[in-house]
Amino acid sequence: MKRNFDRSEVSLNVGEIIRFTNEDEFLHQIYVESKDFSFDSDEKGPGEELDVEFPVPGHFTVRCGIHPRMGLDVSVEK
């Protein structure tokens, strides 16, 4: 039973991509909500991947809409 990201934080440069791979047996639906950048994925089943580009600098929290305790802090630098 995983239901978490494989790390709690990551640092990127503007325009870099994070690949999210569902490595457990649950559906996940990831999203980011902020005034500067928002993203909302479809549900992803086991083994499915999703690439998300972070186009602006800032600090963002990626969450799972199905498992709200999941969180990944993303720091994006210019």
CSV table of N, CA and C in Angstrom, one decimal:
chain,number,residue,atom,x,y,z
A,1,MET,N,0.8,-1.2,0.0
A,1,MET,CA,0.0,0.0,0.0
A,1,MET,C,0.9,1.2,0.0
A,2,LYS,N,1.0,1.9,-1.1
A,2,LYS,CA,1.9,3.1,-1.2
A,2,LYS,C,1.2,4.4,-0.9
A,3,ARG,N,0.3,4.8,-1.8
A,3,ARG,CA,-0.4,6.0,-1.7
A,3,ARG,C,0.4,7.2,-1.2
A,4,ASN,N,1.6,7.4,-1.8
A,4,ASN,CA,2.4,8.6,-1.5
A,4,ASN,C,3.4,8.8,-2.7
A,5,PHE,N,3.9,10.0,-2.8
A,5,PHE,CA,4.9,10.3,-3.8
A,5,PHE,C,6.2,9.7,-3.3
A,6,ASP,N,7.2,9.4,-4.2
A,6,ASP,CA,8.4,8.7,-3.8
A,6,ASP,C,9.4,9.7,-3.1
A,7,ARG,N,9.0,11.0,-3.0
A,7,ARG,CA,9.8,12.0,-2.2
A,7,ARG,C,8.8,13.0,-1.8
A,8,SER,N,9.2,13.9,-0.9
A,8,SER,CA,8.3,14.9,-0.4
A,8,SER,C,8.6,16.3,-1.0
A,9,GLU,N,9.7,16.5,-1.6
A,9,GLU,CA,10.0,17.7,-2.2
A,9,GLU,C,11.0,17.6,-3.4
A,10,VAL,N,10.9,18.5,-4.3
A,10,VAL,CA,11.8,18.5,-5.5
A,10,VAL,C,12.0,20.0,-5.9
A,11,SER,N,13.2,20.2,-6.5
A,11,SER,CA,13.5,21.5,-7.0
A,11,SER,C,13.8,21.4,-8.5
A,12,LEU,N,13.2,22.4,-9.3
A,12,LEU,CA,13.3,22.4,-10.7
A,12,LEU,C,13.7,23.8,-11.2
A,13,ASN,N,14.0,23.8,-12.5
A,13,ASN,CA,14.1,25.1,-13.2
A,13,ASN,C,12.9,25.3,-14.0
A,14,VAL,N,12.5,26.5,-14.3
A,14,VAL,CA,11.4,26.8,-15.2
A,14,VAL,C,11.4,26.0,-16.4
A,15,GLY,N,10.3,25.4,-16.8
A,15,GLY,CA,10.2,24.6,-18.0
A,15,GLY,C,10.5,23.2,-17.9
A,16,GLU,N,11.1,22.8,-16.7
A,16,GLU,CA,11.4,21.4,-16.5
A,16,GLU,C,10.1,20.6,-16.3
A,17,ILE,N,10.2,19.3,-16.5
A,17,ILE,CA,9.1,18.4,-16.4
A,17,ILE,C,9.3,17.4,-15.3
A,18,ILE,N,8.2,17.1,-14.6
A,18,ILE,CA,8.2,15.9,-13.6
A,18,ILE,C,7.4,14.8,-14.3
A,19,ARG,N,7.9,13.6,-14.3
A,19,ARG,CA,7.2,12.5,-14.7
A,19,ARG,C,6.6,11.7,-13.5
A,20,PHE,N,5.3,11.7,-13.4
A,20,PHE,CA,4.6,10.9,-12.4
A,20,PHE,C,4.3,9.6,-12.9
A,21,THR,N,4.7,8.5,-12.2
A,21,THR,CA,4.4,7.2,-12.6
A,21,THR,C,3.6,6.5,-11.4
A,22,ASN,N,2.4,6.0,-11.7
A,22,ASN,CA,1.6,5.3,-10.7
A,22,ASN,C,2.2,3.9,-10.5
A,23,GLU,N,2.9,3.8,-9.3
A,23,GLU,CA,3.6,2.5,-9.0
A,23,GLU,C,2.9,1.7,-8.0
A,24,ASP,N,1.6,1.9,-7.8
A,24,ASP,CA,0.8,1.1,-6.8
A,24,ASP,C,-0.5,0.7,-7.5
A,25,GLU,N,-1.3,0.0,-6.7
A,25,GLU,CA,-2.6,-0.6,-7.2
A,25,GLU,C,-3.8,0.4,-7.2
A,26,PHE,N,-3.6,1.6,-6.8
A,26,PHE,CA,-4.7,2.6,-6.6
A,26,PHE,C,-4.8,3.5,-7.8
A,27,LEU,N,-5.9,4.1,-8.1
A,27,LEU,CA,-6.1,5.2,-9.0
A,27,LEU,C,-5.5,6.4,-8.3
A,28,HIS,N,-4.9,7.3,-9.1
A,28,HIS,CA,-4.5,8.6,-8.6
A,28,HIS,C,-4.9,9.7,-9.5
A,29,GLN,N,-5.1,10.9,-9.0
A,29,GLN,CA,-5.5,12.1,-9.9
A,29,GLN,C,-4.8,13.2,-9.3
A,30,ILE,N,-3.7,13.7,-10.0
A,30,ILE,CA,-2.9,14.8,-9.4
A,30,ILE,C,-3.3,16.1,-9.9
A,31,TYR,N,-3.1,17.1,-9.0
A,31,TYR,CA,-3.4,18.5,-9.4
A,31,TYR,C,-2.5,19.5,-8.6
A,32,VAL,N,-2.4,20.7,-9.2
A,32,VAL,CA,-1.8,21.8,-8.6
A,32,VAL,C,-2.8,23.0,-8.7
A,33,GLU,N,-2.9,23.7,-7.6
A,33,GLU,CA,-3.8,24.9,-7.6
A,33,GLU,C,-3.0,26.0,-7.0
A,34,SER,N,-2.8,27.0,-7.8
A,34,SER,CA,-2.2,28.3,-7.3
A,34,SER,C,-2.6,29.4,-8.2
A,35,LYS,N,-2.3,30.6,-7.8
A,35,LYS,CA,-2.7,31.8,-8.6
A,35,LYS,C,-1.8,31.9,-9.9
A,36,ASP,N,-0.6,31.3,-9.8
A,36,ASP,CA,0.4,31.4,-10.9
A,36,ASP,C,0.4,30.2,-11.8
A,37,PHE,N,-0.1,29.0,-11.4
A,37,PHE,CA,0.0,27.8,-12.2
A,37,PHE,C,-1.0,26.8,-11.6
A,38,SER,N,-1.8,26.2,-12.5
A,38,SER,CA,-2.8,25.2,-12.1
A,38,SER,C,-2.7,24.1,-13.1
A,39,PHE,N,-3.0,22.9,-12.6
A,39,PHE,CA,-3.0,21.7,-13.4
A,39,PHE,C,-3.9,20.7,-12.7
A,40,ASP,N,-4.6,19.9,-13.5
A,40,ASP,CA,-5.6,18.9,-13.0
A,40,ASP,C,-5.6,17.7,-14.0
A,41,SER,N,-5.1,16.5,-13.5
A,41,SER,CA,-5.0,15.4,-14.4
A,41,SER,C,-6.3,14.5,-14.4
A,42,ASP,N,-6.4,13.7,-15.4
A,42,ASP,CA,-7.4,12.6,-15.3
A,42,ASP,C,-6.9,11.6,-14.3
A,43,GLU,N,-7.8,10.7,-13.9
A,43,GLU,CA,-7.4,9.6,-13.1
A,43,GLU,C,-6.4,8.7,-13.8
A,44,LYS,N,-5.3,8.3,-13.1
A,44,LYS,CA,-4.3,7.4,-13.7
A,44,LYS,C,-4.2,6.1,-12.9
A,45,GLY,N,-4.3,5.0,-13.7
A,45,GLY,CA,-4.3,3.7,-13.1
A,45,GLY,C,-2.9,3.2,-12.9
A,46,PRO,N,-2.8,2.0,-12.3
A,46,PRO,CA,-1.5,1.4,-12.1
A,46,PRO,C,-0.7,1.3,-13.4
A,47,GLY,N,0.6,1.7,-13.3
A,47,GLY,CA,1.5,1.7,-14.4
A,47,GLY,C,1.4,2.9,-15.4
A,48,GLU,N,0.4,3.7,-15.2
A,48,GLU,CA,0.3,4.9,-16.1
A,48,GLU,C,1.2,6.0,-15.7
A,49,GLU,N,1.7,6.8,-16.7
A,49,GLU,CA,2.6,7.9,-16.5
A,49,GLU,C,1.9,9.2,-16.9
A,50,LEU,N,2.5,10.3,-16.3
A,50,LEU,CA,2.0,11.6,-16.7
A,50,LEU,C,3.1,12.6,-16.5
A,51,ASP,N,3.4,13.4,-17.5
A,51,ASP,CA,4.4,14.4,-17.5
A,51,ASP,C,3.8,15.7,-17.3
A,52,VAL,N,4.3,16.5,-16.3
A,52,VAL,CA,3.8,17.8,-16.0
A,52,VAL,C,4.9,18.8,-16.1
A,53,GLU,N,4.8,19.8,-16.9
A,53,GLU,CA,5.8,20.9,-17.1
A,53,GLU,C,5.4,22.0,-16.1
A,54,PHE,N,6.4,22.6,-15.5
A,54,PHE,CA,6.2,23.7,-14.5
A,54,PHE,C,6.8,24.9,-15.2
A,55,PRO,N,5.9,25.8,-15.8
A,55,PRO,CA,6.3,26.8,-16.7
A,55,PRO,C,6.7,28.2,-16.1
A,56,VAL,N,6.4,28.3,-14.8
A,56,VAL,CA,6.6,29.5,-14.1
A,56,VAL,C,7.4,29.3,-12.7
A,57,PRO,N,8.2,30.3,-12.3
A,57,PRO,CA,8.8,30.1,-11.0
A,57,PRO,C,7.8,30.2,-9.8
A,58,GLY,N,8.2,29.6,-8.7
A,58,GLY,CA,7.3,29.6,-7.5
A,58,GLY,C,7.4,28.3,-6.7
A,59,HIS,N,6.6,28.3,-5.7
A,59,HIS,CA,6.5,27.1,-4.9
A,59,HIS,C,5.1,26.6,-5.0
A,60,PHE,N,5.0,25.3,-5.3
A,60,PHE,CA,3.7,24.6,-5.6
A,60,PHE,C,3.6,23.3,-4.8
A,61,THR,N,2.4,23.0,-4.5
A,61,THR,CA,2.1,21.7,-3.8
A,61,THR,C,1.3,20.8,-4.8
A,62,VAL,N,1.9,19.7,-5.1
A,62,VAL,CA,1.1,18.7,-5.9
A,62,VAL,C,0.4,17.8,-5.0
A,63,ARG,N,-0.9,17.6,-5.3
A,63,ARG,CA,-1.7,16.7,-4.4
A,63,ARG,C,-2.4,15.7,-5.3
A,64,CYS,N,-3.0,14.7,-4.6
A,64,CYS,CA,-3.8,13.7,-5.3
A,64,CYS,C,-5.3,14.0,-4.8
A,65,GLY,N,-6.2,14.1,-5.8
A,65,GLY,CA,-7.6,14.4,-5.5
A,65,GLY,C,-8.3,13.2,-4.9
A,66,ILE,N,-7.7,12.1,-5.0
A,66,ILE,CA,-8.3,10.9,-4.4
A,66,ILE,C,-7.8,10.6,-3.0
A,67,HIS,N,-6.5,10.9,-2.8
A,67,HIS,CA,-5.8,10.7,-1.6
A,67,HIS,C,-5.2,12.0,-1.1
A,68,PRO,N,-6.0,12.8,-0.4
A,68,PRO,CA,-5.6,14.2,-0.1
A,68,PRO,C,-4.4,14.3,0.8
A,69,ARG,N,-4.0,13.2,1.5
A,69,ARG,CA,-2.8,13.3,2.3
A,69,ARG,C,-1.5,13.3,1.5
A,70,MET,N,-1.6,12.9,0.3
A,70,MET,CA,-0.4,12.8,-0.6
A,70,MET,C,0.0,14.3,-0.9
A,71,GLY,N,1.2,14.6,-0.8
A,71,GLY,CA,1.7,15.9,-1.2
A,71,GLY,C,3.2,15.9,-1.6
A,72,LEU,N,3.4,16.7,-2.6
A,72,LEU,CA,4.8,16.9,-3.1
A,72,LEU,C,5.1,18.4,-3.2
A,73,ASP,N,6.0,18.9,-2.5
A,73,ASP,CA,6.4,20.3,-2.6
A,73,ASP,C,7.4,20.5,-3.7
A,74,VAL,N,7.0,21.4,-4.7
A,74,VAL,CA,7.8,21.7,-5.9
A,74,VAL,C,8.3,23.1,-5.8
A,75,SER,N,9.6,23.3,-5.8
A,75,SER,CA,10.2,24.7,-5.9
A,75,SER,C,10.7,24.8,-7.3
A,76,VAL,N,10.3,25.9,-8.0
A,76,VAL,CA,10.7,26.1,-9.4
A,76,VAL,C,11.4,27.5,-9.4
A,77,GLU,N,12.7,27.4,-9.9
A,77,GLU,CA,13.5,28.6,-10.0
A,77,GLU,C,13.6,29.1,-11.5
A,78,LYS,N,13.9,30.3,-11.6
A,78,LYS,CA,14.1,30.9,-13.0
A,78,LYS,C,15.3,30.3,-13.7
